[in-house]
mmCIF file with all atom_site columns, N, CA and C in Angstrom:
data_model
loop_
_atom_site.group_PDB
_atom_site.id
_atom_site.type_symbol
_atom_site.label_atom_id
_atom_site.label_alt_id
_atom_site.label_comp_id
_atom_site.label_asym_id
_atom_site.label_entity_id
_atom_site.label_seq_id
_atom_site.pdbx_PDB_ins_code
_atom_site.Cartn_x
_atom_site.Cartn_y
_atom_site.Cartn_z
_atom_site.occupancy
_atom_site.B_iso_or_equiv
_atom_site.pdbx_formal_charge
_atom_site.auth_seq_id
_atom_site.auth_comp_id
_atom_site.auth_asym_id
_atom_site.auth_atom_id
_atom_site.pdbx_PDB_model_num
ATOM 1   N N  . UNK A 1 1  ? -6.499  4.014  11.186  1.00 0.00 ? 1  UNK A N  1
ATOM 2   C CA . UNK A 1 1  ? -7.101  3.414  9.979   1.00 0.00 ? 1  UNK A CA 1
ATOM 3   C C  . UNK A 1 1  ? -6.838  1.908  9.947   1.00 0.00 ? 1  UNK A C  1
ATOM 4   N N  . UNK A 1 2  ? -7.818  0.925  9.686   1.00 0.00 ? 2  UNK A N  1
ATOM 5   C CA . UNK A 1 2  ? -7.358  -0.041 9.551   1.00 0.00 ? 2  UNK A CA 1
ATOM 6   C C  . UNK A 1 2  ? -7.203  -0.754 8.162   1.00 0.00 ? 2  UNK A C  1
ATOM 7   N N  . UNK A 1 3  ? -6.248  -1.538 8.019   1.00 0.00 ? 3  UNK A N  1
ATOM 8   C CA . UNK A 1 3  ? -5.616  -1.797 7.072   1.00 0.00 ? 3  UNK A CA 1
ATOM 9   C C  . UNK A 1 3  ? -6.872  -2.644 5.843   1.00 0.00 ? 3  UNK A C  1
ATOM 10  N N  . UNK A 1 4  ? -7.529  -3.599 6.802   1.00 0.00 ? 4  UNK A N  1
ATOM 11  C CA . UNK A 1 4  ? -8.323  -4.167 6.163   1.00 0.00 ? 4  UNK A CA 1
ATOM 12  C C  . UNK A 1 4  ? -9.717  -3.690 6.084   1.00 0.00 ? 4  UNK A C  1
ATOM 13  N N  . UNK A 1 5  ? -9.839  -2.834 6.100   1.00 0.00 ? 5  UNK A N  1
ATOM 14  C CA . UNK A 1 5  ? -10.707 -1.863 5.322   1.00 0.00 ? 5  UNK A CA 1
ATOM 15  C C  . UNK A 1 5  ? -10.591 -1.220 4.475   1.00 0.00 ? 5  UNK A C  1
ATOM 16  N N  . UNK A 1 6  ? -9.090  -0.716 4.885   1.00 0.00 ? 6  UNK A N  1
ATOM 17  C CA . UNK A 1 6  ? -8.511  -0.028 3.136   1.00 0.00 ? 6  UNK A CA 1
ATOM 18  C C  . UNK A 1 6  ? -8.091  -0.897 2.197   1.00 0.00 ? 6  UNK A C  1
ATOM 19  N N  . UNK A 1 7  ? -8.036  -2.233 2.204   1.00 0.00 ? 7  UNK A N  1
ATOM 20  C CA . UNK A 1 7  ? -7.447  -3.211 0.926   1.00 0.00 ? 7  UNK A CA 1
ATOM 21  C C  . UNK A 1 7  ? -9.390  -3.454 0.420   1.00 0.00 ? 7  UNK A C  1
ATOM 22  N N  . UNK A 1 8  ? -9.996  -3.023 1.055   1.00 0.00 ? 8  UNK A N  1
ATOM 23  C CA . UNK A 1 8  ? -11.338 -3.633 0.369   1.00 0.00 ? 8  UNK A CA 1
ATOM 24  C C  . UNK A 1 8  ? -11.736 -2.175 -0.690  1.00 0.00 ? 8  UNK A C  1
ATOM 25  N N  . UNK A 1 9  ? -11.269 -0.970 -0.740  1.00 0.00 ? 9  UNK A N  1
ATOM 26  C CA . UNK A 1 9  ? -11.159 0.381  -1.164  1.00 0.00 ? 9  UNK A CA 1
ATOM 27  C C  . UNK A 1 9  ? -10.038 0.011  -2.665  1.00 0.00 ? 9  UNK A C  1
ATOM 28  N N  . UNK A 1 10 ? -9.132  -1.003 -1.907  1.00 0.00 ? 10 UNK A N  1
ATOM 29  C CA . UNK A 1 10 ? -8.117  -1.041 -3.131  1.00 0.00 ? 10 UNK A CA 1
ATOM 30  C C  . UNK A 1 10 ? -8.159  -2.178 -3.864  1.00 0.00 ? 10 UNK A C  1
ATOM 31  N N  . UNK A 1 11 ? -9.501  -3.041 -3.498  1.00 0.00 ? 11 UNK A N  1
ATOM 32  C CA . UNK A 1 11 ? -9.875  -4.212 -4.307  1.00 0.00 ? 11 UNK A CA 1
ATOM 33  C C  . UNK A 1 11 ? -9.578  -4.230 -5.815  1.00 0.00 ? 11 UNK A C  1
ATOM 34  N N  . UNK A 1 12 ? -9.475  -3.157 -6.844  1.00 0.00 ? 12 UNK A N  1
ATOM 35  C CA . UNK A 1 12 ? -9.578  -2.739 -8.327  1.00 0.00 ? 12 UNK A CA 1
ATOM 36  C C  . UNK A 1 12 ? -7.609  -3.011 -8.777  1.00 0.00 ? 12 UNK A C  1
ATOM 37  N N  . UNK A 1 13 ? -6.959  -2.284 -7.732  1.00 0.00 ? 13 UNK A N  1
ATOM 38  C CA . UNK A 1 13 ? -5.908  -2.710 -7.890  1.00 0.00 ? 13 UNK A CA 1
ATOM 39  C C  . UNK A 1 13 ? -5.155  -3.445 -6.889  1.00 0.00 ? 13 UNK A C  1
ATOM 40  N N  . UNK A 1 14 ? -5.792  -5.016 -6.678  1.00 0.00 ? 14 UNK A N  1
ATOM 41  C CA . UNK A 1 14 ? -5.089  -5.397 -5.307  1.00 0.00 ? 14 UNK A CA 1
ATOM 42  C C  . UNK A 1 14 ? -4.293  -6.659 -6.419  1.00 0.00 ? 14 UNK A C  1
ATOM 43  N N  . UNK A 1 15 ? -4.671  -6.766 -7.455  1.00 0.00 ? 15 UNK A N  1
ATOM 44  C CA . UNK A 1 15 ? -4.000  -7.723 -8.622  1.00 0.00 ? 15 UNK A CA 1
ATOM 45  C C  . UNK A 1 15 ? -2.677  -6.945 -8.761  1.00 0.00 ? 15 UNK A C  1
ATOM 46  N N  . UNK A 1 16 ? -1.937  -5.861 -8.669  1.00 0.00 ? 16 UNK A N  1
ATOM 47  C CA . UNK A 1 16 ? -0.751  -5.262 -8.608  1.00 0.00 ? 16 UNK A CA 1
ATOM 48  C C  . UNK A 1 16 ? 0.045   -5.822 -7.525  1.00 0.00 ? 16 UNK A C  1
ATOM 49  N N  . UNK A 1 17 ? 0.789   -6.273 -7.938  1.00 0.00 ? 17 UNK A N  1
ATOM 50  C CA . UNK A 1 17 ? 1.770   -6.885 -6.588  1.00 0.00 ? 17 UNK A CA 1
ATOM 51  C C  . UNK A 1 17 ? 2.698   -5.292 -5.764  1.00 0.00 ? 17 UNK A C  1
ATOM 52  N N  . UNK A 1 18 ? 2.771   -4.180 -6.526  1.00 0.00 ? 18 UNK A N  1
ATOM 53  C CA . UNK A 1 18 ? 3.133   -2.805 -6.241  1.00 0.00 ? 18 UNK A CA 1
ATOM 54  C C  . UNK A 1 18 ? 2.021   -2.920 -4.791  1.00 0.00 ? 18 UNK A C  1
ATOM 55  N N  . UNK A 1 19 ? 0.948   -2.686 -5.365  1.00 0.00 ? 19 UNK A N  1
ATOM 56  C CA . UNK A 1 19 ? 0.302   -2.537 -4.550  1.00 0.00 ? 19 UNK A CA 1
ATOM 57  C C  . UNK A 1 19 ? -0.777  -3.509 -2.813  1.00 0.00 ? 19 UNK A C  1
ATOM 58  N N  . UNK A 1 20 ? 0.073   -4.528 -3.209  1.00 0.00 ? 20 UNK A N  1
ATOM 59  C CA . UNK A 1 20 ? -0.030  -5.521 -2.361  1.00 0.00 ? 20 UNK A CA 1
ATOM 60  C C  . UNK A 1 20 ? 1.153   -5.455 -1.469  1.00 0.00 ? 20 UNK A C  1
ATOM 61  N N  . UNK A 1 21 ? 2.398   -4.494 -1.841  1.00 0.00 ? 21 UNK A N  1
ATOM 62  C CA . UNK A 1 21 ? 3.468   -4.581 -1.180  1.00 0.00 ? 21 UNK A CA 1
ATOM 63  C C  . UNK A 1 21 ? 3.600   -3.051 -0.217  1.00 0.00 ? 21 UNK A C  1
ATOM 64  N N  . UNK A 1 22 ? 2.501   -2.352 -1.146  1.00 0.00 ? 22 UNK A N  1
ATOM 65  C CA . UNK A 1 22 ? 2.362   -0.976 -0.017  1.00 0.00 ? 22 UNK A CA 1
ATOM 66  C C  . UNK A 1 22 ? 1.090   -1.366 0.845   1.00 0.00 ? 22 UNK A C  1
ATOM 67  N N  . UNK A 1 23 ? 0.116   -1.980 0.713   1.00 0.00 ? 23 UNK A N  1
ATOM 68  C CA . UNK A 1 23 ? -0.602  -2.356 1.819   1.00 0.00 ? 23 UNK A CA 1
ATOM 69  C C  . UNK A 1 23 ? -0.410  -3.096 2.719   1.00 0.00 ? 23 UNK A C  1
ATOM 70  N N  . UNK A 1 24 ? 0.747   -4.239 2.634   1.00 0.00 ? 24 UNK A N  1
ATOM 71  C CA . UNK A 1 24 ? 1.612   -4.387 3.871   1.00 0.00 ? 24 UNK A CA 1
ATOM 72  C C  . UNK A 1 24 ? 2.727   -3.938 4.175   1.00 0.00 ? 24 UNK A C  1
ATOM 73  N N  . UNK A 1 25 ? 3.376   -2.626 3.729   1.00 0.00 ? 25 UNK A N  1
ATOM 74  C CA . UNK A 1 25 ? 3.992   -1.888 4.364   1.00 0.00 ? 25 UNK A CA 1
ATOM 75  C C  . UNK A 1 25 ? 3.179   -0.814 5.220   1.00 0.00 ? 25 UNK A C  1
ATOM 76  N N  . UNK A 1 26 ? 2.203   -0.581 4.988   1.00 0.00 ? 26 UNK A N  1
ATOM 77  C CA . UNK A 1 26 ? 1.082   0.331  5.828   1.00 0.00 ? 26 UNK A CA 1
ATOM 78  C C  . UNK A 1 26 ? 0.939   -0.580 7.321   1.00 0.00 ? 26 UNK A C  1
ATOM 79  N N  . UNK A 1 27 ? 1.226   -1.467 7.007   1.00 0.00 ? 27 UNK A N  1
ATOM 80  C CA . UNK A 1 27 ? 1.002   -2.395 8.520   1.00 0.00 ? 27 UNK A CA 1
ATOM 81  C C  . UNK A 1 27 ? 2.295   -2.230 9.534   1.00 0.00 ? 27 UNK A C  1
ATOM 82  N N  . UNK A 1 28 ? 3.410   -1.516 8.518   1.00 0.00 ? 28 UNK A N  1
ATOM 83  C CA . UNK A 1 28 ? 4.621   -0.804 9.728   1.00 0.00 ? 28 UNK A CA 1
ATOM 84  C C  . UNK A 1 28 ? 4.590   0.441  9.717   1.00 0.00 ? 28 UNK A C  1
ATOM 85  N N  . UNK A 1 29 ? 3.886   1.129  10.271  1.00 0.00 ? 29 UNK A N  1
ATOM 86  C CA . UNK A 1 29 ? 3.827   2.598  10.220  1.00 0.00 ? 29 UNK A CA 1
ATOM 87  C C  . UNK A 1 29 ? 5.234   3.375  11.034  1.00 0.00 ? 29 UNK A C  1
ATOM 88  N N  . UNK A 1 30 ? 6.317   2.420  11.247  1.00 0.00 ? 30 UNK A N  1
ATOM 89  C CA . UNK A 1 30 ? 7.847   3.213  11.364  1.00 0.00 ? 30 UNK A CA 1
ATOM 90  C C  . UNK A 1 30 ? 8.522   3.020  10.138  1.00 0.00 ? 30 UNK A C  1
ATOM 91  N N  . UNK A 1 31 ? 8.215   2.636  9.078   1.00 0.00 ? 31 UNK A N  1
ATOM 92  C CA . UNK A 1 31 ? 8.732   3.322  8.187   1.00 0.00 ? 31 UNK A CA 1
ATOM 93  C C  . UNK A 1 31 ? 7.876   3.989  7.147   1.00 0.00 ? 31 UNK A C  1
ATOM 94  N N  . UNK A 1 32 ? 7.847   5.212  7.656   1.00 0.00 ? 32 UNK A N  1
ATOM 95  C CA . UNK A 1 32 ? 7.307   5.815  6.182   1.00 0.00 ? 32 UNK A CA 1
ATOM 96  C C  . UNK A 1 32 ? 7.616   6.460  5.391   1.00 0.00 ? 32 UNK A C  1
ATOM 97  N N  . UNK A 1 33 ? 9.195   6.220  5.230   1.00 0.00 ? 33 UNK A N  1
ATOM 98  C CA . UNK A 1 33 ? 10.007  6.333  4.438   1.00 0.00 ? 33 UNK A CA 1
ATOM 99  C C  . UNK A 1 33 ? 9.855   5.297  3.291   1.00 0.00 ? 33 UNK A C  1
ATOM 100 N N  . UNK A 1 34 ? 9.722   3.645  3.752   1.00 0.00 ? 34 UNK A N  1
ATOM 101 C CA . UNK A 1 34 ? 9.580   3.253  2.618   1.00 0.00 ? 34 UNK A CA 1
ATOM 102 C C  . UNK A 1 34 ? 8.399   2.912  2.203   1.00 0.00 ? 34 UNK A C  1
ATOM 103 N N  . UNK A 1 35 ? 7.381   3.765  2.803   1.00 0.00 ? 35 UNK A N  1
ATOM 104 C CA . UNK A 1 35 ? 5.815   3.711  2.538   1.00 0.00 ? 35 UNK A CA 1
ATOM 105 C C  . UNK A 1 35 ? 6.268   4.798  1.029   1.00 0.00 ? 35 UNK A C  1
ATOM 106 N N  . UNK A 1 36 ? 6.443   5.934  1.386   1.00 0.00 ? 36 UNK A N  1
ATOM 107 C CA . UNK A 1 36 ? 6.444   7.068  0.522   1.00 0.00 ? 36 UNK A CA 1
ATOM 108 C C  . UNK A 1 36 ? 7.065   6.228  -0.941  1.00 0.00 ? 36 UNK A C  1
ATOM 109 N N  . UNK A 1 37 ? 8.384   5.996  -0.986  1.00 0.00 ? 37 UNK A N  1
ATOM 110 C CA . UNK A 1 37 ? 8.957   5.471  -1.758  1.00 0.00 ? 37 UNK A CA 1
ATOM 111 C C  . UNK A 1 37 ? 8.381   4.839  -2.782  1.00 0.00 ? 37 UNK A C  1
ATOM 112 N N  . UNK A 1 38 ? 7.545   3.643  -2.276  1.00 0.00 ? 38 UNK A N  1
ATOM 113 C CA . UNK A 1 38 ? 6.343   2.729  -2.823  1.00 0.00 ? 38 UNK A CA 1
ATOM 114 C C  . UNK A 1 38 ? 5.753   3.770  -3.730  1.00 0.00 ? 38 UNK A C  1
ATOM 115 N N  . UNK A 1 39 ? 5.054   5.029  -3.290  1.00 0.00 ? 39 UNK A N  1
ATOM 116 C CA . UNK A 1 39 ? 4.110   5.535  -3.287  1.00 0.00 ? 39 UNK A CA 1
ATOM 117 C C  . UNK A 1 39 ? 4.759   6.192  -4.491  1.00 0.00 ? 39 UNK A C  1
ATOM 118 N N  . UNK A 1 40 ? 5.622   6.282  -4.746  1.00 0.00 ? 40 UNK A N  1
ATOM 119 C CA . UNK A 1 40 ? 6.613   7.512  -5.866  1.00 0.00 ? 40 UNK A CA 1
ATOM 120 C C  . UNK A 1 40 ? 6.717   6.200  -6.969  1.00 0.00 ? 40 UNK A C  1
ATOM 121 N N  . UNK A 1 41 ? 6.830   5.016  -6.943  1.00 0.00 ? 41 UNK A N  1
ATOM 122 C CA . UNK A 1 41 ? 7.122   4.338  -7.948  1.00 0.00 ? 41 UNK A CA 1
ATOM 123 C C  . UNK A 1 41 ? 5.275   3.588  -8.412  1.00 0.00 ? 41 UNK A C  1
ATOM 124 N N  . UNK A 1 42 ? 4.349   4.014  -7.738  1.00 0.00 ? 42 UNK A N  1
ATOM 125 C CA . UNK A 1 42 ? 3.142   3.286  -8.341  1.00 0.00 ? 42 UNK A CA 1
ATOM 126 C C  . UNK A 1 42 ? 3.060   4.339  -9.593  1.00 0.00 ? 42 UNK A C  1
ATOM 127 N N  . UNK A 1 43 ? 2.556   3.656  -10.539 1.00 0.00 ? 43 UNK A N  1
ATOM 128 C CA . UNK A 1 43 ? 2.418   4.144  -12.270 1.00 0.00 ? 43 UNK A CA 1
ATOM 129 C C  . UNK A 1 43 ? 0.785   5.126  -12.438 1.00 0.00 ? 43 UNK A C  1
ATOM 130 N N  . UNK A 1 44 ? 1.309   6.473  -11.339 1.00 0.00 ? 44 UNK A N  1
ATOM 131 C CA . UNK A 1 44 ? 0.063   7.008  -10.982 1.00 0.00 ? 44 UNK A CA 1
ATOM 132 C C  . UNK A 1 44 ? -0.345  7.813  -12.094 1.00 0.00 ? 44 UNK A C  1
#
């Protein structure tokens, strides 16, 4: 998947700095530990 295709998907919330900080953690796919993490604290 590439990354910059999925930030154009997450254009609505790319004003979230949450979420500006899991779309460049998606760019280290050895940790996805602290991908998940991210993913547990966005205000879903």
């Amino acid at each position: 998947m590439d990354a910059g295709f999925n930030s154009t998907k997450l254009s609505p919330i790319r004003q979230d700095p949450v979420a500006i900080l899991v779309s460049f953690s998606l760019r280290q796919p050895s940790r996805d530990g602290d991908i998940n993490l991210l993913f547990l604290l966005l205000p879903v």
